[in-house]
PDB file of C-alpha atoms in Angstrom:
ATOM      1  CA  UNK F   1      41.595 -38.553  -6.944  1.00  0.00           C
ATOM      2  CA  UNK F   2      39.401 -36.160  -5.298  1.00  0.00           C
ATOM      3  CA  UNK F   3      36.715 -36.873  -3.103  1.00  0.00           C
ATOM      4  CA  UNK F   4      33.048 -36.616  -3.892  1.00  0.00           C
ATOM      5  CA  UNK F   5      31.341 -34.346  -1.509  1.00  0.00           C
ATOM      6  CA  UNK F   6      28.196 -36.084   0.639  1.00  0.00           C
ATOM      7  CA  UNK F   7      24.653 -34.838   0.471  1.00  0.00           C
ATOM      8  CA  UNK F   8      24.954 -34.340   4.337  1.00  0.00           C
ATOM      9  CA  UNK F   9      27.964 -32.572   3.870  1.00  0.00           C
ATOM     10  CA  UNK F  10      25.974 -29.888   1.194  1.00  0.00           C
ATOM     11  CA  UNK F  11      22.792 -29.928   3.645  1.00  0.00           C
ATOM     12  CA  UNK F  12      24.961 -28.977   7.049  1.00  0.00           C
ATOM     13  CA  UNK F  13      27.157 -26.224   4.582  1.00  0.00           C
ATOM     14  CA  UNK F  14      24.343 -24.792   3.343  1.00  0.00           C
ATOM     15  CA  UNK F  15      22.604 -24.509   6.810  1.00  0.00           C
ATOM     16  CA  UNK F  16      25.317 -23.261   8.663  1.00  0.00           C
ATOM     17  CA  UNK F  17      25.824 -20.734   6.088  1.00  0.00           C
ATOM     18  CA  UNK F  18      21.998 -19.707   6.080  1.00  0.00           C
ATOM     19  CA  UNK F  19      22.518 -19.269  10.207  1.00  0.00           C
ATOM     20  CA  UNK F  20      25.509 -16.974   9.681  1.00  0.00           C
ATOM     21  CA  UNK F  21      24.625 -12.938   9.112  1.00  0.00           C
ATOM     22  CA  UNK F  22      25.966 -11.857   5.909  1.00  0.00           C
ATOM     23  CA  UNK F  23      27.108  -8.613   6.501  1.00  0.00           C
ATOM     24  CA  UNK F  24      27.139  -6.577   3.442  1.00  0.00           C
ATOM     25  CA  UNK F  25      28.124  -2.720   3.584  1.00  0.00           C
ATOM     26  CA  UNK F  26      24.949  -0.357   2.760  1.00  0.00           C
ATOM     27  CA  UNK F  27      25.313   2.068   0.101  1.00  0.00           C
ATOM     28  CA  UNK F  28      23.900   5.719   0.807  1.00  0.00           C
ATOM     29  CA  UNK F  29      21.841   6.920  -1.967  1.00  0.00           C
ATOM     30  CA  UNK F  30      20.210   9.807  -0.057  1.00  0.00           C
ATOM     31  CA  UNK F  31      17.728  12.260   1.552  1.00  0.00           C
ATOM     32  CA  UNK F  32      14.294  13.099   0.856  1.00  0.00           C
ATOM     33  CA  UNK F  33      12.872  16.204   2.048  1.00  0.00           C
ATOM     34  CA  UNK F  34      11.355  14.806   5.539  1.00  0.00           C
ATOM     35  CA  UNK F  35      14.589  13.720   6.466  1.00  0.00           C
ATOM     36  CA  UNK F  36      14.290   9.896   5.005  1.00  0.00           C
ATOM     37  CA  UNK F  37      17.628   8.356   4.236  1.00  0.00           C
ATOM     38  CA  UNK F  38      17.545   5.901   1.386  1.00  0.00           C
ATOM     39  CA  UNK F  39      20.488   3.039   0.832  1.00  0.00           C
ATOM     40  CA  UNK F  40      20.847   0.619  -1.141  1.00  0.00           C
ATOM     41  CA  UNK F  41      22.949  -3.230  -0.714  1.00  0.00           C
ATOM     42  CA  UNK F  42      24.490  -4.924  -3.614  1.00  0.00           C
ATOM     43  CA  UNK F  43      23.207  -7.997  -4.201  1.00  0.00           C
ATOM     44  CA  UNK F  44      25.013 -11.128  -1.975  1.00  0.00           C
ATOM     45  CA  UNK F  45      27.155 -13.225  -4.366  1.00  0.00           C
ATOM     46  CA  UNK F  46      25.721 -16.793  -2.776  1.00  0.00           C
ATOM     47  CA  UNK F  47      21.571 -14.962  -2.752  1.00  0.00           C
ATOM     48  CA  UNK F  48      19.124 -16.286  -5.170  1.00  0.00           C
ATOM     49  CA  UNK F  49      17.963 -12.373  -5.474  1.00  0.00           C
ATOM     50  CA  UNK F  50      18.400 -11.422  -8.600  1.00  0.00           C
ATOM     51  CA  UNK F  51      18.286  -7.424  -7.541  1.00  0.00           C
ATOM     52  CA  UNK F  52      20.120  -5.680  -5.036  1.00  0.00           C
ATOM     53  CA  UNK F  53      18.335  -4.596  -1.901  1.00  0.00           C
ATOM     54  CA  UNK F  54      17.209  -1.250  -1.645  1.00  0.00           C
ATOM     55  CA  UNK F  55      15.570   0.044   1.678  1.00  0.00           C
ATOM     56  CA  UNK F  56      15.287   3.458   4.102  1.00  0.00           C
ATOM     57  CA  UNK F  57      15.486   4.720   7.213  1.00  0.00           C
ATOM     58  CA  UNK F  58      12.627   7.108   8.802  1.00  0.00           C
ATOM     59  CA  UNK F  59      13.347   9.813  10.999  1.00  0.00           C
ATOM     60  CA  UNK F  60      10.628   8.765  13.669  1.00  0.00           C
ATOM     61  CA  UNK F  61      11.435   5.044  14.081  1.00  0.00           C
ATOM     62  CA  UNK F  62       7.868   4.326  15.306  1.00  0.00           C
ATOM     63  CA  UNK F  63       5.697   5.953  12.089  1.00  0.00           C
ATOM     64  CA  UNK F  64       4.254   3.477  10.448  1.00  0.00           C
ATOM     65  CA  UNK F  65       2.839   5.732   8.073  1.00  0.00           C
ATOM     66  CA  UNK F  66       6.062   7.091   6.785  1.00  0.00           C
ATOM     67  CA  UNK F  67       4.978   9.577   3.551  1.00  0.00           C
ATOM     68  CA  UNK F  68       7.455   9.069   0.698  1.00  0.00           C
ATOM     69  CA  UNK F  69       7.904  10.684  -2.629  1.00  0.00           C
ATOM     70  CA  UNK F  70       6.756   9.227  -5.352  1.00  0.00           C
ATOM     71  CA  UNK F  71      10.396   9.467  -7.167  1.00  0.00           C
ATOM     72  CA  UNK F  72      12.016   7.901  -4.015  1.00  0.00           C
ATOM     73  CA  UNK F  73       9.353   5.167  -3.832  1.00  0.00           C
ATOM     74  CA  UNK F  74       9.881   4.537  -7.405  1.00  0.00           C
ATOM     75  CA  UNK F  75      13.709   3.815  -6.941  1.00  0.00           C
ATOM     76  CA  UNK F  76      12.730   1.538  -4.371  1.00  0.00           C
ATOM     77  CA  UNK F  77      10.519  -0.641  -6.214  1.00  0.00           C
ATOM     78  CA  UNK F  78      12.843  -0.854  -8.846  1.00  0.00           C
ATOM     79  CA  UNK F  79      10.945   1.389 -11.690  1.00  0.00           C
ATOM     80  CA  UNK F  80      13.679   3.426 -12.358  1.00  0.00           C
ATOM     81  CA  UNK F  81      17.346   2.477 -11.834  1.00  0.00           C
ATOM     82  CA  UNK F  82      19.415   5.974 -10.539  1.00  0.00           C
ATOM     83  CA  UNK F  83      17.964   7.542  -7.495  1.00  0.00           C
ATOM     84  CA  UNK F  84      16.590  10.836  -8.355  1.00  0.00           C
ATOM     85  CA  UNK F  85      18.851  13.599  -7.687  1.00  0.00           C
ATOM     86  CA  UNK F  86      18.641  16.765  -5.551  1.00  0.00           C
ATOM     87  CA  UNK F  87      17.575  19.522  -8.228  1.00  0.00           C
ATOM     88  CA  UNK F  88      14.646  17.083  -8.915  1.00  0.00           C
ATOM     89  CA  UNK F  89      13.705  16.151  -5.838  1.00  0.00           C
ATOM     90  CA  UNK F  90      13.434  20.238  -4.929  1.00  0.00           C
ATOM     91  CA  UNK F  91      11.947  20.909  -8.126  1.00  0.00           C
ATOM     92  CA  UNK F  92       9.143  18.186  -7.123  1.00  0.00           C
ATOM     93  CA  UNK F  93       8.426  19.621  -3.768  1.00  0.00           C
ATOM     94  CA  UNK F  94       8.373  23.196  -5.372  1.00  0.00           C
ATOM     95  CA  UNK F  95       5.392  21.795  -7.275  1.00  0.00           C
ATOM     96  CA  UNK F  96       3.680  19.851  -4.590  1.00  0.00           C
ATOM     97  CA  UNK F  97       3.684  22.944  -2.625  1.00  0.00           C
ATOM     98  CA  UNK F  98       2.304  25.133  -5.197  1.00  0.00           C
ATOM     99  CA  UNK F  99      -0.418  22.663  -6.091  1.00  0.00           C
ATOM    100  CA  UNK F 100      -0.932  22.398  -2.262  1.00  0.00           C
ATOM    101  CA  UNK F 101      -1.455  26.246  -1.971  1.00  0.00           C
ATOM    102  CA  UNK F 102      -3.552  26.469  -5.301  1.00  0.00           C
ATOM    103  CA  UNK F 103      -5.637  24.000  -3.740  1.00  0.00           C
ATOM    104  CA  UNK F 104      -6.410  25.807  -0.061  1.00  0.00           C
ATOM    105  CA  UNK F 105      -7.447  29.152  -2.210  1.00  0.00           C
ATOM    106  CA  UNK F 106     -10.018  27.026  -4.325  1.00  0.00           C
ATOM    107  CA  UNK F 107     -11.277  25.573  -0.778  1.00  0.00           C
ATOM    108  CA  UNK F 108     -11.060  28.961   0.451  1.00  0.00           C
ATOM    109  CA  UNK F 109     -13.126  30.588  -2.462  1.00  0.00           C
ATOM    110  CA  UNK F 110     -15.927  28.040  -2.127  1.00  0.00           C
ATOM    111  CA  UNK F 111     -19.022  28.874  -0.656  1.00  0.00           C
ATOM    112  CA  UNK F 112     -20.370  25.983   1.972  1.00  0.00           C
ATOM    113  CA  UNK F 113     -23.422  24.655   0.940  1.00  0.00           C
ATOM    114  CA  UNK F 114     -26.028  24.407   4.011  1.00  0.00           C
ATOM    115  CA  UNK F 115     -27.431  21.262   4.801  1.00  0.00           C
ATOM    116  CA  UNK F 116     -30.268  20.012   6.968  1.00  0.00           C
ATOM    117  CA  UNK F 117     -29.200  18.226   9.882  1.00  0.00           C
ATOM    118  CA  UNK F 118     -28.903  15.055   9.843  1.00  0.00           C
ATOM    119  CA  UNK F 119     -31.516  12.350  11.782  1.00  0.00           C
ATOM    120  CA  UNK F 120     -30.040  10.424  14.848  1.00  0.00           C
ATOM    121  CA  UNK F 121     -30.394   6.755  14.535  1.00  0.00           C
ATOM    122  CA  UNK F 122     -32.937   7.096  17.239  1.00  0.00           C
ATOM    123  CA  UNK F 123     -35.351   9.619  15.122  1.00  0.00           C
ATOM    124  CA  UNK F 124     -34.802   6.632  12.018  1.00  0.00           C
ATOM    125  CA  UNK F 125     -35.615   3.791  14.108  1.00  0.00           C
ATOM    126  CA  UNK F 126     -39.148   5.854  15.476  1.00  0.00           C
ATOM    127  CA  UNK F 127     -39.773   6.930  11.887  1.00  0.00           C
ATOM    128  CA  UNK F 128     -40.034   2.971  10.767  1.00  0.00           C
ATOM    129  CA  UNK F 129     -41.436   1.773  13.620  1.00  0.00           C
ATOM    130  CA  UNK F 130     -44.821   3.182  12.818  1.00  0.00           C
ATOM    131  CA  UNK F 131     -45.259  -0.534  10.339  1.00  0.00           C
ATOM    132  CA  UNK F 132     -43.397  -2.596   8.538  1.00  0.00           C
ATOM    133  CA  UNK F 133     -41.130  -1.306   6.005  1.00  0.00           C
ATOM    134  CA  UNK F 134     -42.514  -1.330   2.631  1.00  0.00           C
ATOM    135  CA  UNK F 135     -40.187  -2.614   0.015  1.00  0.00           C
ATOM    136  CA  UNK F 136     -41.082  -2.002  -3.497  1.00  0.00           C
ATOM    137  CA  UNK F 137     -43.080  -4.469  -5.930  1.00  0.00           C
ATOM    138  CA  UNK F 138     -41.895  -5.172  -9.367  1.00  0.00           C
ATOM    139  CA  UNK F 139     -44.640  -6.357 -11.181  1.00  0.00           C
ATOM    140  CA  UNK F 140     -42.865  -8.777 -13.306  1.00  0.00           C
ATOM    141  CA  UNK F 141     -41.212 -10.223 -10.214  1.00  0.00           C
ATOM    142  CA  UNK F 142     -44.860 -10.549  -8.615  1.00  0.00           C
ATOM    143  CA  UNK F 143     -46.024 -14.009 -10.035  1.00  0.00           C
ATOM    144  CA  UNK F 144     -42.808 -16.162 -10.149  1.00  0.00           C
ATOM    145  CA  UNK F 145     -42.586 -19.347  -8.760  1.00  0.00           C
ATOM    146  CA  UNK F 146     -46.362 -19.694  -8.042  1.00  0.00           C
ATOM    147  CA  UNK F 147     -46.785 -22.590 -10.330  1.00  0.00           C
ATOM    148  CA  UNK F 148     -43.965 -24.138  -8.899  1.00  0.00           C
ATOM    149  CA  UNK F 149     -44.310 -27.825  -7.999  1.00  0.00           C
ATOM    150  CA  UNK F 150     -41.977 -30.542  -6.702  1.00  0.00           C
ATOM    151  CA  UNK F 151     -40.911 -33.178  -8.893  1.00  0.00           C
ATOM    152  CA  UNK F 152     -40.619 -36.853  -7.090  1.00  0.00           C
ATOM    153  CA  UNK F 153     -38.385 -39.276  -8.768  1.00  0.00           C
ATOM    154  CA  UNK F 154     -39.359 -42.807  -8.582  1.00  0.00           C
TER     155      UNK F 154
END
């Protein structure tokens, strides 16, 4: 007859196995045009995650503010299942670039519109400062709550 397993038995299992690192080999996916390597774990057979994990690797460990394409960082959050492939990956820089240089001629082509300086918070403060500042009156808004009175309970 076999023997039932204890609760404490499941409990000091399941711990120990929670302490231990799973180590599960990373899949390269691949490269974005900055460099970026994507990869991608299958999911762990004992995990509750019902996805694998998919993650990357920056060149500059330190930038926080790692720019991504949108069709790598929609692999990563799972909106489309294949990572895209090289041909479109060029193909969508080739347009970002062209929309990029479209963009600086328009900026170059427009004519800057002059503007008045603008007052220093000093030359504000000495403008009001002359009275009080006069807020605007709504007529309708004039009269309310002057009849008000308290009601006592007894």
């Amino acid at each position: 007859m076999a023997r039932s397993r204890g609760v404490f038995e499941i409990i000091f299992k399941n711990f120990v196995n929670s302490i231990k690192p799973e180590v599960r080999p990373r899949k390269f996916m691949g490269e974005d045009y900055f460099g970026t390597k994507y990869y991608e774990r299958p999911r762990a057979s004992v995990s509750t995650r019902m996805r694998a994990e998919r993650f990357f690797v920056p060149v500059v460990k330190e930038d926080h503010e790692q720019e991504i394409p949108p069709e790598w960082m929609a692999w990563l959050r799972f909106r489309r299942r294949d990572p895209p492939t090289e041909e479109e990956v060029k193909k969508n820089y080739i347009a970002m670039l062209t929309v990029q240089k479209k963009a600086a001629e328009l900026e170059a082509l427009e004519t800057p519109v002059q503007t008045l300086p603008e007052k220093s918070a000093i030359q504000k403060v000495e403008e009001n400062s002359n009275g009080p500042i006069q807020y605007p009156v709504h007529d309708e808004y004039k009269d309310c709550g002057s009849n008000y009175q308290v009601k006592i309970k007894k």
